[in-house]
Amino acid sequence: MNCKHFGTCGSCAIFEVEYQTELMDKKERVLGLLSPFGVDDLEVFSANESHYRARSEFKIWHEGDSCSYAMGRLDRKGAVTISECPKVIKPIEKRMMPLLEKINGSEILKHRLFAVEFLSTTTDECLITMIYHRKLDEVWEREAKLLEENLNASIMGRSRKQKVILSQEYVTEKLFIDGQDYFYRHYESGFTQPNPAVNIKMIEWAIKQAKKVEQGDFLESYCGLGNFTIPLAKYFDRVLATEISKRSIHAANENCELNGISNIEFIRLASEEMTQALNRVREFRRLEGVDLDSYNFSTVLVDPPRAGLDSDTIELISNIENIIYISCNPETLARDLVELSKTHKIEDAAIYDQFPHTHHVESGVFLVKRS
């Protein structure tokens, strides 16, 4: 990636090696962690070297009467002002500098502006959230409404205990996955996969595993807004998917309607609560009307946070024939495989480079119960 701030801006930690070298280093790192479990090779899903991030956040640096975008420095010594960010996708890139120009031309827009967040789609929808250290009034709303029209984007304002939605607080992404279009409503405050192109590859890898099973019911924990759930649902009879975030469950149900899917039950439960419910340890009012005994799970997908799975969830999924484990932390994946490998064998493994020029890497394994 050609960026004038490479080596100074802390957003990209790897800048001294070619991208293919970086990618192979990531492969070797994950392979070293998975080789004790019988993995001798990994499928590698690379990213575009630039214009890959569909969401980003920039601090606003005030100097005199002028505002600039800023990021933390790579050496952790304060911030660096930036005039470009080639890692964001084109719909964000084309609005960044015109937005800054409008901010600098308006005392109302720039007064005590702290940060700007962008959330965009591959189809050019863009939501811009402007974050302030002051109360937002009707004067700000009028200025921001003009900004919406000028940038062809949705604008939101945030400050302490205040959220101002001028038009809408989401964008609707369209992704071509497994031969068809899928639609996802992404909310401003909800979690979304940041790299749309690699996200498609990741979902299609999970679909490849689902096609090996293609029967029974499907269980998913940490389902988010239905990123994996919705495309995988067509390969199973019924789906039970859980997630702790109210906003994500709301978005997941909306996304089901957008895609005309009716065989998914989204339930607001933490992973630990899901385990308690399925083991009949606790009853939950949120499961009222859901007959857990009627499900016959052939496959489970887990996509936990960096901390990995808790021991009770590992014990629960150890009883399910097929496991798709998507991980944002290969170290905790390897830790969890110590227990899972006692009952299951890894049949396929991959890495997905969602974040080029950083040390972060996503990985996935498909496990089948030992006979």
mmCIF file of C-alpha atoms in Angstrom:
data_model
loop_
_atom_site.group_PDB
_atom_site.id
_atom_site.type_symbol
_atom_site.label_atom_id
_atom_site.label_comp_id
_atom_site.label_asym_id
_atom_site.label_seq_id
_atom_site.Cartn_x
_atom_site.Cartn_y
_atom_site.Cartn_z
ATOM 1 C CA MET A 1 0.000 0.000 0.000
ATOM 2 C CA ASN A 2 1.367 3.400 -0.975
ATOM 3 C CA CYS A 3 0.715 5.743 1.969
ATOM 4 C CA LYS A 4 2.740 8.818 2.918
ATOM 5 C CA HIS A 5 2.104 8.056 6.619
ATOM 6 C CA PHE A 6 3.435 4.474 6.511
ATOM 7 C CA GLY A 7 5.858 3.957 9.379
ATOM 8 C CA THR A 8 4.510 6.888 11.403
ATOM 9 C CA CYS A 9 0.758 6.295 11.741
ATOM 10 C CA GLY A 10 0.007 3.555 14.269
ATOM 11 C CA SER A 11 -2.911 2.190 12.265
ATOM 12 C CA CYS A 12 -0.515 0.063 10.185
ATOM 13 C CA ALA A 13 2.154 -1.693 12.248
ATOM 14 C CA ILE A 14 3.737 -3.698 9.396
ATOM 15 C CA PHE A 15 5.271 -1.480 6.723
ATOM 16 C CA GLU A 16 8.820 -2.697 6.080
ATOM 17 C CA VAL A 17 8.049 -5.942 4.204
ATOM 18 C CA GLU A 18 6.183 -6.829 1.020
ATOM 19 C CA TYR A 19 2.574 -7.902 1.513
ATOM 20 C CA GLN A 20 3.159 -11.489 0.337
ATOM 21 C CA THR A 21 5.957 -11.837 2.889
ATOM 22 C CA GLU A 22 3.652 -10.490 5.606
ATOM 23 C CA LEU A 23 0.950 -12.959 4.548
ATOM 24 C CA MET A 24 3.306 -15.942 4.620
ATOM 25 C CA ASP A 25 4.574 -14.884 8.051
ATOM 26 C CA LYS A 26 0.979 -14.920 9.302
ATOM 27 C CA LYS A 27 0.435 -18.340 7.760
ATOM 28 C CA GLU A 28 3.528 -19.765 9.438
ATOM 29 C CA ARG A 29 2.535 -18.266 12.779
ATOM 30 C CA VAL A 30 -0.938 -19.869 12.724
ATOM 31 C CA LEU A 31 0.394 -23.112 11.275
ATOM 32 C CA GLY A 32 2.837 -23.337 14.168
ATOM 33 C CA LEU A 33 -0.068 -23.069 16.617
ATOM 34 C CA LEU A 34 -2.262 -25.609 14.798
ATOM 35 C CA SER A 35 0.338 -28.204 13.783
ATOM 36 C CA PRO A 36 0.133 -30.021 17.167
ATOM 37 C CA PHE A 37 -3.477 -30.833 16.212
ATOM 38 C CA GLY A 38 -2.629 -32.473 12.907
ATOM 39 C CA VAL A 39 -2.779 -29.421 10.621
ATOM 40 C CA ASP A 40 0.006 -29.464 8.034
ATOM 41 C CA ASP A 41 -1.310 -26.757 5.692
ATOM 42 C CA LEU A 42 -3.689 -23.811 5.653
ATOM 43 C CA GLU A 43 -5.847 -22.255 2.981
ATOM 44 C CA VAL A 44 -4.864 -18.568 2.771
ATOM 45 C CA PHE A 45 -7.377 -15.853 1.919
ATOM 46 C CA SER A 46 -5.548 -12.621 1.160
ATOM 47 C CA ALA A 47 -6.864 -9.070 1.150
ATOM 48 C CA ASN A 48 -6.575 -6.126 -1.178
ATOM 49 C CA GLU A 49 -3.463 -4.217 -0.124
ATOM 50 C CA SER A 50 -5.412 -0.944 -0.086
ATOM 51 C CA HIS A 51 -9.040 0.221 -0.013
ATOM 52 C CA TYR A 52 -10.267 -2.650 2.126
ATOM 53 C CA ARG A 53 -11.772 -1.144 5.309
ATOM 54 C CA ALA A 54 -15.488 -0.302 5.296
ATOM 55 C CA ARG A 55 -15.438 1.331 8.728
ATOM 56 C CA SER A 56 -12.900 3.618 10.327
ATOM 57 C CA GLU A 57 -12.519 6.209 13.063
ATOM 58 C CA PHE A 58 -10.344 9.317 13.019
ATOM 59 C CA LYS A 59 -9.560 11.723 15.819
ATOM 60 C CA ILE A 60 -9.945 15.399 15.045
ATOM 61 C CA TRP A 61 -6.845 17.463 15.773
ATOM 62 C CA HIS A 62 -7.420 21.173 16.424
ATOM 63 C CA GLU A 63 -4.553 23.553 15.718
ATOM 64 C CA GLY A 64 -5.393 27.230 15.769
ATOM 65 C CA ASP A 65 -8.553 27.649 13.723
ATOM 66 C CA SER A 66 -7.984 24.539 11.632
ATOM 67 C CA CYS A 67 -8.990 20.870 12.017
ATOM 68 C CA SER A 68 -7.161 17.811 10.705
ATOM 69 C CA TYR A 69 -7.672 14.061 10.883
ATOM 70 C CA ALA A 70 -5.322 12.355 13.318
ATOM 71 C CA MET A 71 -4.294 8.870 14.386
ATOM 72 C CA GLY A 72 -2.125 7.566 17.201
ATOM 73 C CA ARG A 73 1.551 7.359 16.325
ATOM 74 C CA LEU A 74 3.232 4.006 15.715
ATOM 75 C CA ASP A 75 5.803 4.815 18.417
ATOM 76 C CA ARG A 76 2.916 5.600 20.824
ATOM 77 C CA LYS A 77 4.211 9.124 21.354
ATOM 78 C CA GLY A 78 1.081 11.155 20.822
ATOM 79 C CA ALA A 79 -0.798 11.594 17.545
ATOM 80 C CA VAL A 80 0.061 12.251 13.916
ATOM 81 C CA THR A 81 -2.113 14.341 11.609
ATOM 82 C CA ILE A 82 -2.935 12.601 8.333
ATOM 83 C CA SER A 83 -3.969 13.845 4.906
ATOM 84 C CA GLU A 84 -4.863 10.434 3.442
ATOM 85 C CA CYS A 85 -5.794 6.900 4.457
ATOM 86 C CA PRO A 86 -5.547 4.493 1.500
ATOM 87 C CA LYS A 87 -6.807 1.551 3.556
ATOM 88 C CA VAL A 88 -10.445 2.793 3.603
ATOM 89 C CA ILE A 89 -12.756 1.746 0.789
ATOM 90 C CA LYS A 90 -13.470 4.231 -2.006
ATOM 91 C CA PRO A 91 -16.872 5.444 -0.691
ATOM 92 C CA ILE A 92 -15.127 6.639 2.495
ATOM 93 C CA GLU A 93 -12.008 7.939 0.762
ATOM 94 C CA LYS A 94 -13.943 10.167 -1.614
ATOM 95 C CA ARG A 95 -15.839 11.802 1.271
ATOM 96 C CA MET A 96 -12.989 12.242 3.769
ATOM 97 C CA MET A 97 -11.403 15.428 2.484
ATOM 98 C CA PRO A 98 -14.634 17.129 1.302
ATOM 99 C CA LEU A 99 -16.020 16.508 4.807
ATOM 100 C CA LEU A 100 -12.921 18.031 6.415
ATOM 101 C CA GLU A 101 -13.165 21.043 4.104
ATOM 102 C CA LYS A 102 -16.782 21.636 5.158
ATOM 103 C CA ILE A 103 -15.866 21.215 8.833
ATOM 104 C CA ASN A 104 -13.097 23.794 8.523
ATOM 105 C CA GLY A 105 -15.485 26.193 6.787
ATOM 106 C CA SER A 106 -18.035 26.092 9.606
ATOM 107 C CA GLU A 107 -17.531 27.315 13.175
ATOM 108 C CA ILE A 108 -20.630 25.337 14.154
ATOM 109 C CA LEU A 109 -19.449 21.995 12.759
ATOM 110 C CA LYS A 110 -15.899 22.173 14.081
ATOM 111 C CA HIS A 111 -16.581 23.613 17.546
ATOM 112 C CA ARG A 112 -15.425 20.971 20.052
ATOM 113 C CA LEU A 113 -15.524 18.208 17.439
ATOM 114 C CA PHE A 114 -13.589 15.270 18.875
ATOM 115 C CA ALA A 115 -13.743 12.446 16.284
ATOM 116 C CA VAL A 116 -15.364 11.288 13.063
ATOM 117 C CA GLU A 117 -16.454 7.708 12.318
ATOM 118 C CA PHE A 118 -17.233 6.341 8.858
ATOM 119 C CA LEU A 119 -19.353 3.263 8.110
ATOM 120 C CA SER A 120 -19.771 2.465 4.438
ATOM 121 C CA THR A 121 -20.838 -0.214 1.968
ATOM 122 C CA THR A 122 -19.408 -1.496 -1.283
ATOM 123 C CA THR A 123 -22.474 0.040 -3.004
ATOM 124 C CA ASP A 124 -21.572 3.612 -1.927
ATOM 125 C CA GLU A 125 -23.874 4.079 1.072
ATOM 126 C CA CYS A 126 -22.050 5.974 3.789
ATOM 127 C CA LEU A 127 -22.907 6.885 7.382
ATOM 128 C CA ILE A 128 -20.754 9.543 9.067
ATOM 129 C CA THR A 129 -20.887 9.970 12.830
ATOM 130 C CA MET A 130 -19.519 13.231 14.233
ATOM 131 C CA ILE A 131 -18.586 13.008 17.916
ATOM 132 C CA TYR A 132 -18.508 16.143 20.061
ATOM 133 C CA HIS A 133 -17.585 17.352 23.523
ATOM 134 C CA ARG A 134 -20.619 19.650 23.630
ATOM 135 C CA LYS A 135 -24.395 19.546 23.407
ATOM 136 C CA LEU A 136 -25.730 19.518 19.859
ATOM 137 C CA ASP A 137 -28.551 21.963 19.090
ATOM 138 C CA GLU A 138 -30.882 22.861 16.217
ATOM 139 C CA VAL A 139 -28.255 25.130 14.656
ATOM 140 C CA TRP A 140 -25.863 22.156 14.416
ATOM 141 C CA GLU A 141 -28.650 20.005 12.962
ATOM 142 C CA ARG A 142 -29.325 22.534 10.170
ATOM 143 C CA GLU A 143 -25.637 22.679 9.244
ATOM 144 C CA ALA A 144 -25.302 18.894 9.388
ATOM 145 C CA LYS A 145 -28.397 18.432 7.198
ATOM 146 C CA LEU A 146 -26.758 20.552 4.489
ATOM 147 C CA LEU A 147 -23.678 18.380 4.886
ATOM 148 C CA GLU A 148 -25.760 15.251 4.217
ATOM 149 C CA GLU A 149 -26.954 16.684 0.931
ATOM 150 C CA ASN A 150 -23.504 17.896 -0.077
ATOM 151 C CA LEU A 151 -21.750 14.566 0.621
ATOM 152 C CA ASN A 152 -24.622 12.251 -0.362
ATOM 153 C CA ALA A 153 -24.242 10.520 3.002
ATOM 154 C CA SER A 154 -26.174 10.042 6.233
ATOM 155 C CA ILE A 155 -24.926 12.167 9.134
ATOM 156 C CA MET A 156 -25.271 11.463 12.847
ATOM 157 C CA GLY A 157 -24.148 13.482 15.821
ATOM 158 C CA ARG A 158 -23.054 12.145 19.191
ATOM 159 C CA SER A 159 -22.112 13.782 22.449
ATOM 160 C CA ARG A 160 -22.434 12.866 26.108
ATOM 161 C CA LYS A 161 -25.879 11.223 26.583
ATOM 162 C CA GLN A 162 -27.006 12.541 23.191
ATOM 163 C CA LYS A 163 -27.517 10.909 19.803
ATOM 164 C CA VAL A 164 -28.876 12.959 16.893
ATOM 165 C CA ILE A 165 -30.063 10.940 13.876
ATOM 166 C CA LEU A 166 -30.771 13.201 10.906
ATOM 167 C CA SER A 167 -31.974 10.524 8.474
ATOM 168 C CA GLN A 168 -30.935 6.983 9.438
ATOM 169 C CA GLU A 169 -28.436 5.232 11.711
ATOM 170 C CA TYR A 170 -27.503 2.355 9.401
ATOM 171 C CA VAL A 171 -26.293 1.425 5.949
ATOM 172 C CA THR A 172 -27.445 -1.590 3.955
ATOM 173 C CA GLU A 173 -24.648 -3.677 2.473
ATOM 174 C CA LYS A 174 -25.105 -6.009 -0.507
ATOM 175 C CA LEU A 175 -22.642 -8.907 -0.770
ATOM 176 C CA PHE A 176 -22.537 -11.549 -3.513
ATOM 177 C CA ILE A 177 -22.017 -14.793 -1.587
ATOM 178 C CA ASP A 178 -22.192 -18.366 -2.855
ATOM 179 C CA GLY A 179 -23.846 -17.354 -6.118
ATOM 180 C CA GLN A 180 -26.443 -14.923 -4.799
ATOM 181 C CA ASP A 181 -26.860 -11.469 -3.284
ATOM 182 C CA TYR A 182 -27.317 -11.089 0.454
ATOM 183 C CA PHE A 183 -28.329 -7.892 2.226
ATOM 184 C CA TYR A 184 -27.110 -6.778 5.639
ATOM 185 C CA ARG A 185 -28.233 -3.774 7.643
ATOM 186 C CA HIS A 186 -25.202 -2.430 9.505
ATOM 187 C CA TYR A 187 -25.931 -0.088 12.419
ATOM 188 C CA GLU A 188 -23.651 2.706 13.562
ATOM 189 C CA SER A 189 -23.013 1.239 17.005
ATOM 190 C CA GLY A 190 -23.128 -2.448 16.075
ATOM 191 C CA PHE A 191 -20.280 -4.810 15.243
ATOM 192 C CA THR A 192 -19.638 -5.435 11.550
ATOM 193 C CA GLN A 193 -16.844 -7.238 9.758
ATOM 194 C CA PRO A 194 -14.563 -4.408 8.569
ATOM 195 C CA ASN A 195 -13.270 -5.967 5.333
ATOM 196 C CA PRO A 196 -16.163 -6.811 2.954
ATOM 197 C CA ALA A 197 -14.067 -8.677 0.359
ATOM 198 C CA VAL A 198 -12.398 -10.949 2.923
ATOM 199 C CA ASN A 199 -15.694 -11.327 4.789
ATOM 200 C CA ILE A 200 -17.201 -12.887 1.652
ATOM 201 C CA LYS A 201 -14.284 -15.328 1.423
ATOM 202 C CA MET A 202 -14.677 -16.193 5.106
ATOM 203 C CA ILE A 203 -18.415 -16.868 4.785
ATOM 204 C CA GLU A 204 -17.903 -18.940 1.634
ATOM 205 C CA TRP A 205 -15.259 -21.033 3.425
ATOM 206 C CA ALA A 206 -17.819 -21.726 6.181
ATOM 207 C CA ILE A 207 -20.408 -22.593 3.515
ATOM 208 C CA LYS A 208 -17.945 -25.061 1.977
ATOM 209 C CA GLN A 209 -17.865 -26.849 5.329
ATOM 210 C CA ALA A 210 -21.660 -26.710 5.706
ATOM 211 C CA LYS A 211 -22.077 -28.333 2.290
ATOM 212 C CA LYS A 212 -20.165 -31.353 3.597
ATOM 213 C CA VAL A 213 -22.942 -31.823 6.160
ATOM 214 C CA GLU A 214 -26.097 -30.357 4.585
ATOM 215 C CA GLN A 215 -28.504 -31.985 7.028
ATOM 216 C CA GLY A 216 -29.876 -31.579 10.520
ATOM 217 C CA ASP A 217 -30.141 -28.348 12.491
ATOM 218 C CA PHE A 218 -27.545 -25.619 12.931
ATOM 219 C CA LEU A 219 -26.482 -23.926 16.166
ATOM 220 C CA GLU A 220 -24.537 -20.673 16.252
ATOM 221 C CA SER A 221 -23.094 -18.728 19.162
ATOM 222 C CA TYR A 222 -21.864 -15.117 18.863
ATOM 223 C CA CYS A 223 -24.012 -14.716 15.755
ATOM 224 C CA GLY A 224 -23.885 -10.906 15.665
ATOM 225 C CA LEU A 225 -26.164 -9.471 12.989
ATOM 226 C CA GLY A 226 -26.382 -12.816 11.165
ATOM 227 C CA ASN A 227 -23.226 -12.438 9.080
ATOM 228 C CA PHE A 228 -22.662 -16.215 8.852
ATOM 229 C CA THR A 229 -26.112 -17.328 9.962
ATOM 230 C CA ILE A 230 -28.117 -16.038 7.036
ATOM 231 C CA PRO A 231 -26.087 -17.509 4.125
ATOM 232 C CA LEU A 232 -25.566 -20.828 5.963
ATOM 233 C CA ALA A 233 -29.255 -21.269 6.875
ATOM 234 C CA LYS A 234 -30.162 -22.711 3.452
ATOM 235 C CA TYR A 235 -28.028 -25.803 4.140
ATOM 236 C CA PHE A 236 -29.866 -26.838 7.311
ATOM 237 C CA ASP A 237 -33.402 -27.623 8.375
ATOM 238 C CA ARG A 238 -33.590 -25.127 11.225
ATOM 239 C CA VAL A 239 -31.203 -22.671 12.859
ATOM 240 C CA LEU A 240 -30.889 -21.480 16.449
ATOM 241 C CA ALA A 241 -28.522 -18.503 16.761
ATOM 242 C CA THR A 242 -27.597 -16.617 19.927
ATOM 243 C CA GLU A 243 -25.985 -13.274 20.670
ATOM 244 C CA ILE A 244 -25.847 -11.099 23.808
ATOM 245 C CA SER A 245 -26.213 -7.693 22.097
ATOM 246 C CA LYS A 246 -29.787 -6.388 21.793
ATOM 247 C CA ARG A 247 -28.801 -4.188 18.850
ATOM 248 C CA SER A 248 -27.236 -7.118 16.998
ATOM 249 C CA ILE A 249 -30.291 -9.337 17.559
ATOM 250 C CA HIS A 250 -32.525 -6.525 16.275
ATOM 251 C CA ALA A 251 -30.339 -6.180 13.161
ATOM 252 C CA ALA A 252 -30.220 -9.973 12.684
ATOM 253 C CA ASN A 253 -34.009 -10.200 12.629
ATOM 254 C CA GLU A 254 -34.193 -7.297 10.170
ATOM 255 C CA ASN A 255 -31.601 -9.011 7.967
ATOM 256 C CA CYS A 256 -33.668 -12.197 7.968
ATOM 257 C CA GLU A 257 -36.600 -10.214 6.591
ATOM 258 C CA LEU A 258 -34.393 -8.434 4.036
ATOM 259 C CA ASN A 259 -33.246 -11.820 2.711
ATOM 260 C CA GLY A 260 -36.594 -13.625 2.966
ATOM 261 C CA ILE A 261 -35.305 -16.306 5.339
ATOM 262 C CA SER A 262 -37.696 -17.974 7.774
ATOM 263 C CA ASN A 263 -35.878 -20.952 9.336
ATOM 264 C CA ILE A 264 -33.735 -18.982 11.834
ATOM 265 C CA GLU A 265 -34.581 -18.292 15.477
ATOM 266 C CA PHE A 266 -32.411 -15.480 16.877
ATOM 267 C CA ILE A 267 -32.267 -15.459 20.691
ATOM 268 C CA ARG A 268 -30.564 -12.903 22.948
ATOM 269 C CA LEU A 269 -28.331 -15.097 25.077
ATOM 270 C CA ALA A 270 -24.672 -14.961 26.019
ATOM 271 C CA SER A 271 -22.610 -18.010 25.105
ATOM 272 C CA GLU A 272 -22.602 -19.147 28.749
ATOM 273 C CA GLU A 273 -26.400 -18.701 28.939
ATOM 274 C CA MET A 274 -26.873 -20.692 25.737
ATOM 275 C CA THR A 275 -24.926 -23.524 27.315
ATOM 276 C CA GLN A 276 -26.996 -23.338 30.503
ATOM 277 C CA ALA A 277 -30.230 -23.370 28.495
ATOM 278 C CA LEU A 278 -29.283 -26.326 26.296
ATOM 279 C CA ASN A 279 -28.033 -28.274 29.322
ATOM 280 C CA ARG A 280 -31.296 -27.446 31.171
ATOM 281 C CA VAL A 281 -29.348 -25.798 33.993
ATOM 282 C CA ARG A 282 -31.461 -22.627 33.798
ATOM 283 C CA GLU A 283 -34.715 -21.508 32.216
ATOM 284 C CA PHE A 284 -34.854 -18.190 30.387
ATOM 285 C CA ARG A 285 -37.926 -16.091 29.677
ATOM 286 C CA ARG A 286 -36.219 -15.075 26.426
ATOM 287 C CA LEU A 287 -36.667 -18.711 25.301
ATOM 288 C CA GLU A 288 -40.405 -18.728 25.902
ATOM 289 C CA GLY A 289 -42.077 -20.506 22.982
ATOM 290 C CA VAL A 290 -38.789 -22.056 21.775
ATOM 291 C CA ASP A 291 -38.807 -25.868 21.972
ATOM 292 C CA LEU A 292 -35.147 -26.711 22.513
ATOM 293 C CA ASP A 293 -35.901 -30.434 22.568
ATOM 294 C CA SER A 294 -37.115 -30.284 18.967
ATOM 295 C CA TYR A 295 -33.690 -29.339 17.624
ATOM 296 C CA ASN A 296 -31.288 -31.959 16.321
ATOM 297 C CA PHE A 297 -28.008 -30.098 15.909
ATOM 298 C CA SER A 298 -25.613 -31.601 13.378
ATOM 299 C CA THR A 299 -23.351 -28.551 13.193
ATOM 300 C CA VAL A 300 -22.321 -25.625 15.383
ATOM 301 C CA LEU A 301 -20.509 -22.430 14.436
ATOM 302 C CA VAL A 302 -18.741 -20.334 17.053
ATOM 303 C CA ASP A 303 -17.081 -16.983 16.420
ATOM 304 C CA PRO A 304 -16.016 -15.826 19.905
ATOM 305 C CA PRO A 305 -14.173 -12.648 20.940
ATOM 306 C CA ARG A 306 -10.401 -12.665 21.485
ATOM 307 C CA ALA A 307 -10.781 -14.406 24.856
ATOM 308 C CA GLY A 308 -12.032 -17.559 23.096
ATOM 309 C CA LEU A 309 -14.593 -20.034 24.459
ATOM 310 C CA ASP A 310 -15.490 -20.704 28.069
ATOM 311 C CA SER A 311 -15.080 -24.265 29.366
ATOM 312 C CA ASP A 312 -18.822 -24.994 29.557
ATOM 313 C CA THR A 313 -19.346 -23.999 25.927
ATOM 314 C CA ILE A 314 -16.419 -26.198 24.886
ATOM 315 C CA GLU A 315 -18.028 -29.111 26.736
ATOM 316 C CA LEU A 316 -21.386 -28.418 25.084
ATOM 317 C CA ILE A 317 -20.132 -28.224 21.497
ATOM 318 C CA SER A 318 -17.953 -31.288 22.051
ATOM 319 C CA ASN A 319 -21.188 -33.289 21.804
ATOM 320 C CA ILE A 320 -22.076 -31.915 18.346
ATOM 321 C CA GLU A 321 -20.877 -33.814 15.274
ATOM 322 C CA ASN A 322 -19.445 -30.888 13.287
ATOM 323 C CA ILE A 323 -17.825 -27.681 14.563
ATOM 324 C CA ILE A 324 -16.945 -24.578 12.541
ATOM 325 C CA TYR A 325 -14.718 -22.407 14.729
ATOM 326 C CA ILE A 326 -13.942 -18.910 13.437
ATOM 327 C CA SER A 327 -11.307 -17.159 15.533
ATOM 328 C CA CYS A 328 -9.931 -13.624 15.772
ATOM 329 C CA ASN A 329 -7.140 -14.845 18.070
ATOM 330 C CA PRO A 330 -5.138 -17.914 16.969
ATOM 331 C CA GLU A 331 -3.569 -18.243 20.431
ATOM 332 C CA THR A 332 -6.922 -18.793 22.177
ATOM 333 C CA LEU A 333 -8.069 -21.002 19.293
ATOM 334 C CA ALA A 334 -5.043 -23.247 19.911
ATOM 335 C CA ARG A 335 -5.814 -23.234 23.646
ATOM 336 C CA ASP A 336 -9.433 -24.315 23.026
ATOM 337 C CA LEU A 337 -8.335 -27.021 20.586
ATOM 338 C CA VAL A 338 -6.523 -28.802 23.407
ATOM 339 C CA GLU A 339 -9.954 -29.880 24.700
ATOM 340 C CA LEU A 340 -11.855 -29.993 21.404
ATOM 341 C CA SER A 341 -9.250 -32.257 19.796
ATOM 342 C CA LYS A 342 -10.032 -34.930 22.392
ATOM 343 C CA THR A 343 -13.426 -35.475 20.755
ATOM 344 C CA HIS A 344 -12.941 -34.015 17.272
ATOM 345 C CA LYS A 345 -10.422 -34.019 14.432
ATOM 346 C CA ILE A 346 -9.572 -30.973 12.291
ATOM 347 C CA GLU A 347 -10.614 -31.639 8.682
ATOM 348 C CA ASP A 348 -9.925 -28.189 7.213
ATOM 349 C CA ALA A 349 -8.214 -24.972 8.291
ATOM 350 C CA ALA A 350 -7.717 -21.481 6.874
ATOM 351 C CA ILE A 351 -6.586 -17.951 7.629
ATOM 352 C CA TYR A 352 -8.306 -14.764 6.459
ATOM 353 C CA ASP A 353 -6.325 -11.530 6.336
ATOM 354 C CA GLN A 354 -8.963 -8.983 7.340
ATOM 355 C CA PHE A 355 -6.334 -6.485 8.494
ATOM 356 C CA PRO A 356 -3.345 -6.148 6.117
ATOM 357 C CA HIS A 357 -0.290 -4.310 7.469
ATOM 358 C CA THR A 358 -1.106 -5.364 11.046
ATOM 359 C CA HIS A 359 -0.191 -8.421 13.120
ATOM 360 C CA HIS A 360 -3.863 -9.380 13.448
ATOM 361 C CA VAL A 361 -5.092 -12.476 11.598
ATOM 362 C CA GLU A 362 -8.408 -14.359 11.575
ATOM 363 C CA SER A 363 -8.433 -18.136 11.316
ATOM 364 C CA GLY A 364 -10.933 -20.954 10.995
ATOM 365 C CA VAL A 365 -11.031 -24.689 11.562
ATOM 366 C CA PHE A 366 -13.609 -27.317 10.677
ATOM 367 C CA LEU A 367 -13.753 -30.203 13.131
ATOM 368 C CA VAL A 368 -15.560 -33.542 12.793
ATOM 369 C CA LYS A 369 -16.311 -35.835 15.711
ATOM 370 C CA ARG A 370 -13.949 -38.782 16.033
ATOM 371 C CA SER A 371 -15.542 -42.178 15.415
#
